[in-house]
Every structure is written in C-alpha cells, then in structure tokens.
mmCIF file of C-alpha atoms in Angstrom:
data_model
loop_
_atom_site.group_PDB
_atom_site.id
_atom_site.type_symbol
_atom_site.label_atom_id
_atom_site.label_comp_id
_atom_site.label_asym_id
_atom_site.label_seq_id
_atom_site.Cartn_x
_atom_site.Cartn_y
_atom_site.Cartn_z
ATOM 1 C CA UNK M 150 106.174 88.809 162.725
ATOM 2 C CA UNK M 151 105.624 88.107 159.019
ATOM 3 C CA UNK M 152 108.998 86.430 158.472
ATOM 4 C CA UNK M 153 108.765 83.803 161.222
ATOM 5 C CA UNK M 154 106.768 80.760 162.190
ATOM 6 C CA UNK M 155 106.012 79.390 165.656
ATOM 7 C CA UNK M 156 107.589 76.024 164.813
ATOM 8 C CA UNK M 157 110.987 77.549 164.125
ATOM 9 C CA UNK M 158 111.121 80.609 166.356
ATOM 10 C CA UNK M 159 113.347 78.997 168.991
ATOM 11 C CA UNK M 160 115.945 77.954 166.414
ATOM 12 C CA UNK M 161 116.836 81.532 165.484
ATOM 13 C CA UNK M 162 117.720 82.802 168.970
ATOM 14 C CA UNK M 163 121.330 83.525 167.956
ATOM 15 C CA UNK M 164 120.427 84.982 164.571
ATOM 16 C CA UNK M 165 119.829 88.631 163.684
ATOM 17 C CA UNK M 166 116.243 89.785 163.841
ATOM 18 C CA UNK M 167 114.405 89.184 160.602
ATOM 19 C CA UNK M 168 112.510 92.227 159.348
ATOM 20 C CA UNK M 169 108.914 92.090 158.234
ATOM 21 C CA UNK M 170 109.662 93.779 154.908
ATOM 22 C CA UNK M 171 112.487 93.468 152.377
ATOM 23 C CA UNK M 172 113.789 94.903 149.131
ATOM 24 C CA UNK M 173 113.135 92.811 146.057
ATOM 25 C CA UNK M 174 112.858 93.056 142.291
ATOM 26 C CA UNK M 175 109.351 92.126 141.153
ATOM 27 C CA UNK M 176 107.075 92.042 138.144
ATOM 28 C CA UNK M 177 103.504 93.341 138.324
ATOM 29 C CA UNK M 178 102.661 91.563 135.071
ATOM 30 C CA UNK M 179 104.536 89.640 132.421
ATOM 31 C CA UNK M 180 106.371 91.673 129.814
ATOM 32 C CA UNK M 181 109.772 92.774 128.545
ATOM 33 C CA UNK M 182 112.805 93.427 130.742
ATOM 34 C CA UNK M 183 111.387 96.795 131.821
ATOM 35 C CA UNK M 184 108.667 94.904 133.713
ATOM 36 C CA UNK M 185 111.295 94.250 136.410
ATOM 37 C CA UNK M 186 111.409 96.910 139.104
ATOM 38 C CA UNK M 187 112.352 97.303 142.756
ATOM 39 C CA UNK M 188 109.684 97.128 145.449
ATOM 40 C CA UNK M 189 109.243 96.561 149.153
ATOM 41 C CA UNK M 190 107.518 93.249 149.891
ATOM 42 C CA UNK M 191 106.931 91.014 152.927
ATOM 43 C CA UNK M 192 109.722 88.670 153.972
ATOM 44 C CA UNK M 193 108.539 85.104 153.262
ATOM 45 C CA UNK M 194 107.658 82.903 156.223
ATOM 46 C CA UNK M 195 109.306 79.550 156.934
ATOM 47 C CA UNK M 196 107.254 76.479 157.822
ATOM 48 C CA UNK M 197 108.071 72.909 158.829
ATOM 49 C CA UNK M 198 111.579 72.035 157.554
ATOM 50 C CA UNK M 199 112.222 75.281 155.700
ATOM 51 C CA UNK M 200 115.075 77.672 156.391
ATOM 52 C CA UNK M 201 115.145 81.403 155.818
ATOM 53 C CA UNK M 202 118.260 82.575 153.990
ATOM 54 C CA UNK M 203 119.488 86.138 153.771
ATOM 55 C CA UNK M 204 120.502 86.343 150.125
ATOM 56 C CA UNK M 205 123.873 87.778 149.164
ATOM 57 C CA UNK M 206 123.759 86.966 145.444
ATOM 58 C CA UNK M 207 121.205 85.559 143.002
ATOM 59 C CA UNK M 208 121.885 83.824 139.697
ATOM 60 C CA UNK M 209 120.114 84.775 136.470
ATOM 61 C CA UNK M 210 118.857 81.946 134.243
ATOM 62 C CA UNK M 211 117.048 81.751 130.882
ATOM 63 C CA UNK M 212 113.964 80.357 132.644
ATOM 64 C CA UNK M 213 113.771 83.658 134.585
ATOM 65 C CA UNK M 214 113.613 85.680 131.381
ATOM 66 C CA UNK M 215 111.126 83.298 129.770
ATOM 67 C CA UNK M 216 108.871 83.460 132.840
ATOM 68 C CA UNK M 217 109.087 87.257 132.968
ATOM 69 C CA UNK M 218 108.067 87.351 129.299
ATOM 70 C CA UNK M 219 105.005 85.165 129.809
ATOM 71 C CA UNK M 220 106.498 81.776 128.973
ATOM 72 C CA UNK M 221 108.543 79.457 131.196
ATOM 73 C CA UNK M 222 106.628 78.822 134.412
ATOM 74 C CA UNK M 223 104.593 82.039 134.248
ATOM 75 C CA UNK M 224 101.329 80.067 134.142
ATOM 76 C CA UNK M 225 102.006 79.048 137.741
ATOM 77 C CA UNK M 226 102.180 82.606 139.085
ATOM 78 C CA UNK M 227 99.063 83.026 141.205
ATOM 79 C CA UNK M 228 99.571 86.599 142.378
ATOM 80 C CA UNK M 229 101.431 89.785 141.572
ATOM 81 C CA UNK M 230 103.772 91.372 142.380
ATOM 82 C CA UNK M 231 105.885 88.250 141.849
ATOM 83 C CA UNK M 232 109.541 87.770 142.758
ATOM 84 C CA UNK M 233 111.500 85.742 140.208
ATOM 85 C CA UNK M 234 114.856 83.987 140.560
ATOM 86 C CA UNK M 235 115.804 80.366 141.264
ATOM 87 C CA UNK M 236 119.478 80.539 142.283
ATOM 88 C CA UNK M 237 120.793 82.041 145.496
ATOM 89 C CA UNK M 238 123.788 82.083 147.804
ATOM 90 C CA UNK M 239 123.619 83.541 151.285
ATOM 91 C CA UNK M 240 123.477 82.943 155.020
ATOM 92 C CA UNK M 241 120.873 81.058 157.043
ATOM 93 C CA UNK M 242 119.068 83.339 159.496
ATOM 94 C CA UNK M 243 116.387 80.912 160.664
ATOM 95 C CA UNK M 244 116.563 77.130 160.987
ATOM 96 C CA UNK M 245 113.709 74.698 161.719
ATOM 97 C CA UNK M 246 115.144 73.569 165.074
ATOM 98 C CA UNK M 247 118.115 74.141 167.380
ATOM 99 C CA UNK M 248 120.305 71.204 166.291
ATOM 100 C CA UNK M 249 119.642 71.599 162.587
ATOM 101 C CA UNK M 250 122.735 71.162 160.345
ATOM 102 C CA UNK M 251 122.025 74.502 158.662
ATOM 103 C CA UNK M 252 122.145 76.573 161.834
ATOM 104 C CA UNK M 253 121.864 80.358 161.694
ATOM 105 C CA UNK M 254 125.102 81.744 160.331
ATOM 106 C CA UNK M 255 125.702 78.835 157.933
ATOM 107 C CA UNK M 256 126.660 79.893 154.419
ATOM 108 C CA UNK M 257 124.486 77.977 151.934
ATOM 109 C CA UNK M 258 123.478 77.981 148.293
ATOM 110 C CA UNK M 259 120.641 76.377 146.406
ATOM 111 C CA UNK M 260 117.425 76.778 144.450
ATOM 112 C CA UNK M 261 113.978 78.112 145.174
ATOM 113 C CA UNK M 262 110.836 76.593 143.641
ATOM 114 C CA UNK M 263 109.469 79.537 141.657
ATOM 115 C CA UNK M 264 106.520 79.984 141.134
ATOM 116 C CA UNK M 265 105.495 77.782 144.095
ATOM 117 C CA UNK M 266 107.574 80.038 146.331
ATOM 118 C CA UNK M 267 108.910 83.555 146.181
ATOM 119 C CA UNK M 268 112.151 83.889 144.223
ATOM 120 C CA UNK M 269 115.717 84.926 144.932
ATOM 121 C CA UNK M 270 115.757 88.453 143.478
ATOM 122 C CA UNK M 271 115.230 89.556 147.061
ATOM 123 C CA UNK M 272 116.959 90.013 150.399
ATOM 124 C CA UNK M 273 115.444 86.845 151.880
ATOM 125 C CA UNK M 274 114.142 83.482 150.657
ATOM 126 C CA UNK M 275 112.342 80.685 152.479
ATOM 127 C CA UNK M 276 113.345 77.327 151.082
ATOM 128 C CA UNK M 277 113.183 73.628 151.898
ATOM 129 C CA UNK M 278 116.333 72.267 153.528
ATOM 130 C CA UNK M 279 116.283 69.564 150.809
ATOM 131 C CA UNK M 280 116.985 72.286 148.242
ATOM 132 C CA UNK M 281 120.173 73.725 149.748
ATOM 133 C CA UNK M 282 123.768 72.727 150.447
ATOM 134 C CA UNK M 283 126.631 74.339 152.293
ATOM 135 C CA UNK M 284 128.376 76.872 150.093
ATOM 136 C CA UNK M 285 131.805 75.677 148.922
ATOM 137 C CA UNK M 286 134.390 77.612 150.935
ATOM 138 C CA UNK M 287 136.477 78.098 147.796
ATOM 139 C CA UNK M 288 133.687 80.093 146.119
ATOM 140 C CA UNK M 289 132.492 83.616 146.790
ATOM 141 C CA UNK M 290 128.749 84.152 147.151
ATOM 142 C CA UNK M 291 128.690 85.654 143.655
ATOM 143 C CA UNK M 292 130.353 82.557 142.201
ATOM 144 C CA UNK M 293 128.169 80.183 144.216
ATOM 145 C CA UNK M 294 124.989 81.909 143.052
ATOM 146 C CA UNK M 295 125.920 81.007 139.490
ATOM 147 C CA UNK M 296 125.994 77.287 140.222
ATOM 148 C CA UNK M 297 122.760 75.597 141.386
ATOM 149 C CA UNK M 298 120.238 75.524 138.540
ATOM 150 C CA UNK M 299 122.805 75.351 135.742
ATOM 151 C CA UNK M 300 125.031 72.765 137.392
ATOM 152 C CA UNK M 301 122.121 70.590 138.548
ATOM 153 C CA UNK M 302 120.655 70.695 135.040
ATOM 154 C CA UNK M 303 123.981 69.741 133.479
ATOM 155 C CA UNK M 304 124.539 66.974 136.042
ATOM 156 C CA UNK M 305 121.073 65.553 135.482
ATOM 157 C CA UNK M 306 121.424 65.503 131.704
ATOM 158 C CA UNK M 307 125.060 64.403 131.426
ATOM 159 C CA UNK M 308 125.576 62.171 134.453
ATOM 160 C CA UNK M 309 122.181 60.830 135.520
ATOM 161 C CA UNK M 310 120.461 60.466 132.129
ATOM 162 C CA UNK M 311 123.314 60.122 129.615
ATOM 163 C CA UNK M 312 125.613 58.341 132.104
ATOM 164 C CA UNK M 313 128.803 59.937 130.782
ATOM 165 C CA UNK M 314 131.658 57.441 130.619
ATOM 166 C CA UNK M 315 134.982 56.610 129.017
ATOM 167 C CA UNK M 316 134.782 56.184 125.244
ATOM 168 C CA UNK M 317 131.365 57.803 124.863
ATOM 169 C CA UNK M 318 131.062 60.462 122.134
ATOM 170 C CA UNK M 319 128.935 63.319 123.435
ATOM 171 C CA UNK M 320 127.871 66.418 121.497
ATOM 172 C CA UNK M 321 126.967 69.395 123.695
ATOM 173 C CA UNK M 322 125.227 72.336 122.051
ATOM 174 C CA UNK M 323 125.735 75.849 123.490
ATOM 175 C CA UNK M 324 128.743 74.620 125.449
ATOM 176 C CA UNK M 325 129.740 78.100 126.592
ATOM 177 C CA UNK M 326 126.409 78.969 128.236
ATOM 178 C CA UNK M 327 125.370 78.595 131.859
ATOM 179 C CA UNK M 328 124.320 74.954 131.643
ATOM 180 C CA UNK M 329 126.665 74.182 128.778
ATOM 181 C CA UNK M 330 129.920 75.115 130.489
ATOM 182 C CA UNK M 331 129.069 72.757 133.348
ATOM 183 C CA UNK M 332 127.961 70.028 130.931
ATOM 184 C CA UNK M 333 131.297 70.135 129.112
ATOM 185 C CA UNK M 334 133.201 69.856 132.397
ATOM 186 C CA UNK M 335 131.076 67.022 133.820
ATOM 187 C CA UNK M 336 131.252 65.016 130.596
ATOM 188 C CA UNK M 337 135.011 65.434 130.478
ATOM 189 C CA UNK M 338 135.395 64.552 134.177
ATOM 190 C CA UNK M 339 133.612 61.240 133.650
ATOM 191 C CA UNK M 340 135.724 60.370 130.608
ATOM 192 C CA UNK M 341 133.486 61.121 127.633
ATOM 193 C CA UNK M 342 134.890 62.415 124.350
ATOM 194 C CA UNK M 343 133.342 65.887 124.332
ATOM 195 C CA UNK M 344 132.322 67.751 121.182
ATOM 196 C CA UNK M 345 130.971 71.249 121.842
ATOM 197 C CA UNK M 346 129.374 73.851 119.611
ATOM 198 C CA UNK M 347 129.991 77.516 120.303
ATOM 199 C CA UNK M 348 130.668 80.920 118.835
ATOM 200 C CA UNK M 349 133.971 81.992 117.318
ATOM 201 C CA UNK M 350 135.084 83.873 120.438
ATOM 202 C CA UNK M 351 134.519 80.847 122.667
ATOM 203 C CA UNK M 352 136.480 78.233 120.700
ATOM 204 C CA UNK M 353 139.638 78.351 122.815
ATOM 205 C CA UNK M 354 137.695 78.696 126.064
ATOM 206 C CA UNK M 355 135.649 75.571 125.343
ATOM 207 C CA UNK M 356 138.881 73.643 124.844
ATOM 208 C CA UNK M 357 140.122 74.969 128.184
ATOM 209 C CA UNK M 358 136.932 73.657 129.788
ATOM 210 C CA UNK M 359 137.742 70.189 128.439
ATOM 211 C CA UNK M 360 136.129 69.880 125.027
ATOM 212 C CA UNK M 361 138.059 67.515 122.751
ATOM 213 C CA UNK M 362 136.497 69.003 119.630
ATOM 214 C CA UNK M 363 134.933 72.429 119.172
ATOM 215 C CA UNK M 364 132.691 73.402 116.256
ATOM 216 C CA UNK M 365 132.130 77.051 115.376
ATOM 217 C CA UNK M 366 128.428 77.161 114.560
ATOM 218 C CA UNK M 367 128.855 80.436 112.669
ATOM 219 C CA UNK M 368 131.139 78.847 110.061
ATOM 220 C CA UNK M 369 130.392 75.104 110.132
ATOM 221 C CA UNK M 370 127.257 73.002 109.963
ATOM 222 C CA UNK M 371 127.933 70.416 112.649
ATOM 223 C CA UNK M 372 126.010 67.731 110.754
ATOM 224 C CA UNK M 373 128.461 68.098 107.874
ATOM 225 C CA UNK M 374 131.435 67.093 110.020
ATOM 226 C CA UNK M 375 129.943 64.747 112.649
ATOM 227 C CA UNK M 376 128.532 61.237 112.683
ATOM 228 C CA UNK M 377 128.293 58.221 114.983
ATOM 229 C CA UNK M 378 127.644 60.331 118.089
ATOM 230 C CA UNK M 379 126.387 58.455 121.158
ATOM 231 C CA UNK M 380 124.650 61.307 122.960
ATOM 232 C CA UNK M 381 123.481 64.820 122.125
ATOM 233 C CA UNK M 382 122.957 67.212 125.021
ATOM 234 C CA UNK M 383 120.573 69.667 123.374
ATOM 235 C CA UNK M 384 120.441 73.031 125.123
ATOM 236 C CA UNK M 385 119.044 74.890 122.091
ATOM 237 C CA UNK M 386 116.232 72.842 120.570
ATOM 238 C CA UNK M 387 114.736 74.387 117.448
ATOM 239 C CA UNK M 388 114.762 77.938 118.747
ATOM 240 C CA UNK M 389 117.722 78.646 116.450
ATOM 241 C CA UNK M 390 118.274 77.219 112.965
ATOM 242 C CA UNK M 391 116.487 73.934 113.782
ATOM 243 C CA UNK M 392 119.510 72.845 115.802
ATOM 244 C CA UNK M 393 117.546 70.109 117.538
ATOM 245 C CA UNK M 394 116.150 68.502 114.402
ATOM 246 C CA UNK M 395 119.533 68.685 112.686
ATOM 247 C CA UNK M 396 121.111 66.895 115.652
ATOM 248 C CA UNK M 397 119.162 63.698 115.020
ATOM 249 C CA UNK M 398 121.205 62.892 111.912
ATOM 250 C CA UNK M 399 124.560 62.828 113.745
ATOM 251 C CA UNK M 400 123.467 60.152 116.241
ATOM 252 C CA UNK M 401 124.104 56.501 115.512
ATOM 253 C CA UNK M 402 120.995 54.266 115.453
ATOM 254 C CA UNK M 403 119.765 53.907 119.018
ATOM 255 C CA UNK M 404 121.752 56.921 120.176
ATOM 256 C CA UNK M 405 120.322 59.295 122.780
ATOM 257 C CA UNK M 406 119.274 62.934 122.617
ATOM 258 C CA UNK M 407 118.466 64.783 125.847
ATOM 259 C CA UNK M 408 116.553 68.025 125.330
ATOM 260 C CA UNK M 409 116.102 70.773 127.926
ATOM 261 C CA UNK M 410 114.304 73.688 126.160
ATOM 262 C CA UNK M 411 111.233 71.601 125.296
ATOM 263 C CA UNK M 412 109.006 74.539 124.389
ATOM 264 C CA UNK M 413 111.008 75.275 121.249
ATOM 265 C CA UNK M 414 110.511 71.845 119.707
ATOM 266 C CA UNK M 415 107.004 70.410 120.201
ATOM 267 C CA UNK M 416 107.583 67.528 117.746
ATOM 268 C CA UNK M 417 110.785 66.437 119.504
ATOM 269 C CA UNK M 418 109.761 62.927 120.545
ATOM 270 C CA UNK M 419 108.019 62.129 117.253
ATOM 271 C CA UNK M 420 111.007 63.242 115.166
ATOM 272 C CA UNK M 421 113.432 61.257 117.328
ATOM 273 C CA UNK M 422 111.300 58.131 117.004
ATOM 274 C CA UNK M 423 111.203 58.501 113.214
ATOM 275 C CA UNK M 424 115.002 58.903 113.187
ATOM 276 C CA UNK M 425 115.456 55.687 115.173
ATOM 277 C CA UNK M 426 117.082 57.279 118.221
ATOM 278 C CA UNK M 427 116.184 57.403 121.900
ATOM 279 C CA UNK M 428 114.956 60.713 123.290
ATOM 280 C CA UNK M 429 113.964 62.336 126.536
ATOM 281 C CA UNK M 430 113.237 65.803 127.822
ATOM 282 C CA UNK M 431 114.687 66.951 131.152
ATOM 283 C CA UNK M 432 113.484 69.071 134.070
ATOM 284 C CA UNK M 433 115.819 70.055 136.888
ATOM 285 C CA UNK M 434 115.066 69.336 140.558
ATOM 286 C CA UNK M 435 116.471 71.457 143.437
ATOM 287 C CA UNK M 436 118.396 68.548 144.995
ATOM 288 C CA UNK M 437 120.665 69.564 147.879
ATOM 289 C CA UNK M 438 122.380 66.168 148.048
ATOM 290 C CA UNK M 439 123.430 66.320 144.398
ATOM 291 C CA UNK M 440 124.492 69.938 144.869
ATOM 292 C CA UNK M 441 126.731 68.753 147.738
ATOM 293 C CA UNK M 442 128.369 66.292 145.358
ATOM 294 C CA UNK M 443 128.935 69.062 142.834
ATOM 295 C CA UNK M 444 130.379 71.169 145.673
ATOM 296 C CA UNK M 445 133.170 68.641 146.126
ATOM 297 C CA UNK M 446 134.145 68.980 142.459
ATOM 298 C CA UNK M 447 134.124 72.763 142.807
ATOM 299 C CA UNK M 448 136.246 72.566 145.975
ATOM 300 C CA UNK M 449 138.777 70.231 144.355
ATOM 301 C CA UNK M 450 139.107 72.431 141.283
ATOM 302 C CA UNK M 451 137.945 69.692 138.918
ATOM 303 C CA UNK M 452 134.994 71.905 137.951
ATOM 304 C CA UNK M 453 134.805 75.690 137.784
ATOM 305 C CA UNK M 454 131.967 78.193 137.533
ATOM 306 C CA UNK M 455 132.480 81.185 135.256
ATOM 307 C CA UNK M 456 130.608 84.407 136.038
ATOM 308 C CA UNK M 457 130.505 86.650 132.984
ATOM 309 C CA UNK M 458 128.773 89.723 134.408
ATOM 310 C CA UNK M 459 127.614 90.959 137.817
ATOM 311 C CA UNK M 460 124.791 93.474 138.276
ATOM 312 C CA UNK M 461 123.385 95.205 141.349
ATOM 313 C CA UNK M 462 119.839 94.196 142.299
ATOM 314 C CA UNK M 463 118.430 97.466 140.968
ATOM 315 C CA UNK M 464 119.834 96.652 137.521
ATOM 316 C CA UNK M 465 117.966 93.368 137.144
ATOM 317 C CA UNK M 466 116.386 94.602 133.918
ATOM 318 C CA UNK M 467 119.856 95.215 132.453
ATOM 319 C CA UNK M 468 120.888 91.733 133.576
ATOM 320 C CA UNK M 469 117.926 90.218 131.733
ATOM 321 C CA UNK M 470 118.747 92.204 128.609
ATOM 322 C CA UNK M 471 122.337 90.962 128.768
ATOM 323 C CA UNK M 472 121.127 87.375 129.111
ATOM 324 C CA UNK M 473 118.691 87.713 126.238
ATOM 325 C CA UNK M 474 121.429 89.064 123.959
ATOM 326 C CA UNK M 475 122.545 85.443 123.620
ATOM 327 C CA UNK M 476 126.242 86.185 124.064
ATOM 328 C CA UNK M 477 126.749 85.267 127.720
ATOM 329 C CA UNK M 478 129.766 83.152 128.607
ATOM 330 C CA UNK M 479 128.894 81.175 131.742
ATOM 331 C CA UNK M 480 126.587 82.961 134.177
ATOM 332 C CA UNK M 481 125.147 86.373 135.057
ATOM 333 C CA UNK M 482 124.651 87.155 138.759
ATOM 334 C CA UNK M 483 122.848 89.819 140.814
ATOM 335 C CA UNK M 484 124.296 91.123 144.057
ATOM 336 C CA UNK M 485 121.712 91.686 146.799
ATOM 337 C CA UNK M 486 122.243 94.535 149.306
ATOM 338 C CA UNK M 487 121.931 93.722 153.002
ATOM 339 C CA UNK M 488 120.024 96.939 153.699
#
C-alpha cells in the first residue's frame, strides 16, 4: 500500500485503513492564486520515526503564498504537482511502533517540512514525531491549525532570540498578523513593554492582546514618536515603506533588530552594522517540544489564537487571495474533508 511502510505497519492495527490516494490542493507550476487546484494524489508514506496524520484543518501562512508565486521555498520543489502548506491539526492514523506516545487516535498539531515533504493542504501528511505535539484540548482543530508556524516563529524571535523580560522595550511591527499577534502576547507574558504597529481597525484589538502602546501606521510615522527601543521584531522588512530601514533609528546603540522576511531587505545586516545596532535574521524550526510549551499557555488562557477566516479545501485560492490582501487579523485556516 502506498501510504504505509513495513517498519510501522504493526503500529496501526487499531487505526482505520489508510487509502492509497487522497484529495489535496496542488500547484502544477508556480503562479498566482489560480494555480491552486484540487487533485487526487498518493497518500505519503511514513518511514522510521514518522507518523501519518489525517488532517482536519490546515493553516495558511505568507510563506505558502510566496512559494506558490515562485518565491519563498519554491526553489526546493523537485516535482509537480506539489502540495503546499506547513500547518496542520488532525488525528494520528499510523505510529512508528506500538508503544509510541502518539498512538493512532491521538489528536496532534504541528508543521510539515515543505518542500522536503508533501504539505498540509491534503487529507494526510507524513511528518517526523519531532515536529508535532498533542493538540491542546481547549482548542478546536481549526484553531490549532492556526498556531504552529506563526507561534513558533514568534516564540523564536521574541523569547529565544530577544529574550523578552521585565523592563525591556520591544517594538513589534505588524502586531495584528499571524506571527505578530502571538509575538505581542509572548512579549507581554514575559514582562516586556510592548509597542505594536497596526492599522486603524486593529488599534483596540492590539491593546486587548497586551500591547502597552499602539501606533497607527496609516497616520503616524513610528520613528517620529519612538526612541530608545531595546528590540525591534521586524515582520515587514522593506516590503512596505522601508519599514525595516526606518526601524534602525528607533533602537538605542547596541539594540537588537530581529528580521523574519529577509528577502525584502537584502542589505539588512550591512545597514544595521552602520547604524550601530545588533541584527539577526530568523528561520523557524518545526519543534514539537517548544510547541508543547506553547500548548500550555494556550490551555491556561494566557495566550490565544485568533482565526480570522475559514475556507473549505476547495477554496484554497480564495484563502490565498484573502491572505495577500494584507488585511488579515490573526490567521486564515482551511478545513479538510475526511472523504
């Protein structure tokens, strides 16, 4: 059977039979949102320590749209049709061995490694057990699917790199986006004084998330009202109005800027060095242990995920168009049919 491996066949005795084929949304080549379409493709096989998860919901992220358009990680796609999608929430249907902690029937969420593996815009994914965690019981699958990539990115930038702490002044750009709304909450949780930029409609919401100060980028140049900032969490770069370059002037000497969308600002490190500040890019890793830590904050209610829009799998193109409009609050999620 295409969707199984000899090493793990015994571990799925109690699980439903895994079909050889599945529904998925694929691209046959890079292009605009209309390049996304439904197709029938083989269920991915699991090897060694991988589990197979039946996907209930899949998160949409900017890297998905960039990859679909020929940027992002598109250079790593070795064959078409290709299934995109990093985030998923679902149920394990095949485990590596009988006593595995993610036994068949376990509700999990996590990240795939697109383009190394097939993505989550599909009924099944095969993924390393190191990349998943048990789904928080307090979250639906739709909510959980909005968490992994965005929350792990925010955690890495805010907690691991910037080391958010009491008394630290942290500026977070695009605070109402997928990564941003987690970044604001993590920074606040660890005691930082949070300054967030956002649109007019999101001013009150950003304060509800925990921002101490909110700057409306449509009416105020943040560099005109800010100075002596310790850390900038840059989720925009220079893709819009040279936001990244303008951020360097609000940092105190030796301050830190952490940049995620590196492709928009190729002179990032050189400009930061000239400005006398520390700088680093960031790339997220699908870390199940860290995701488990984040799960505890989600379970306790200290952190929340906000899902702005939900689309059926067949409307993936509409979901990408909604994401690329630039007005998403929180996350966009696809629901995946079981049949």
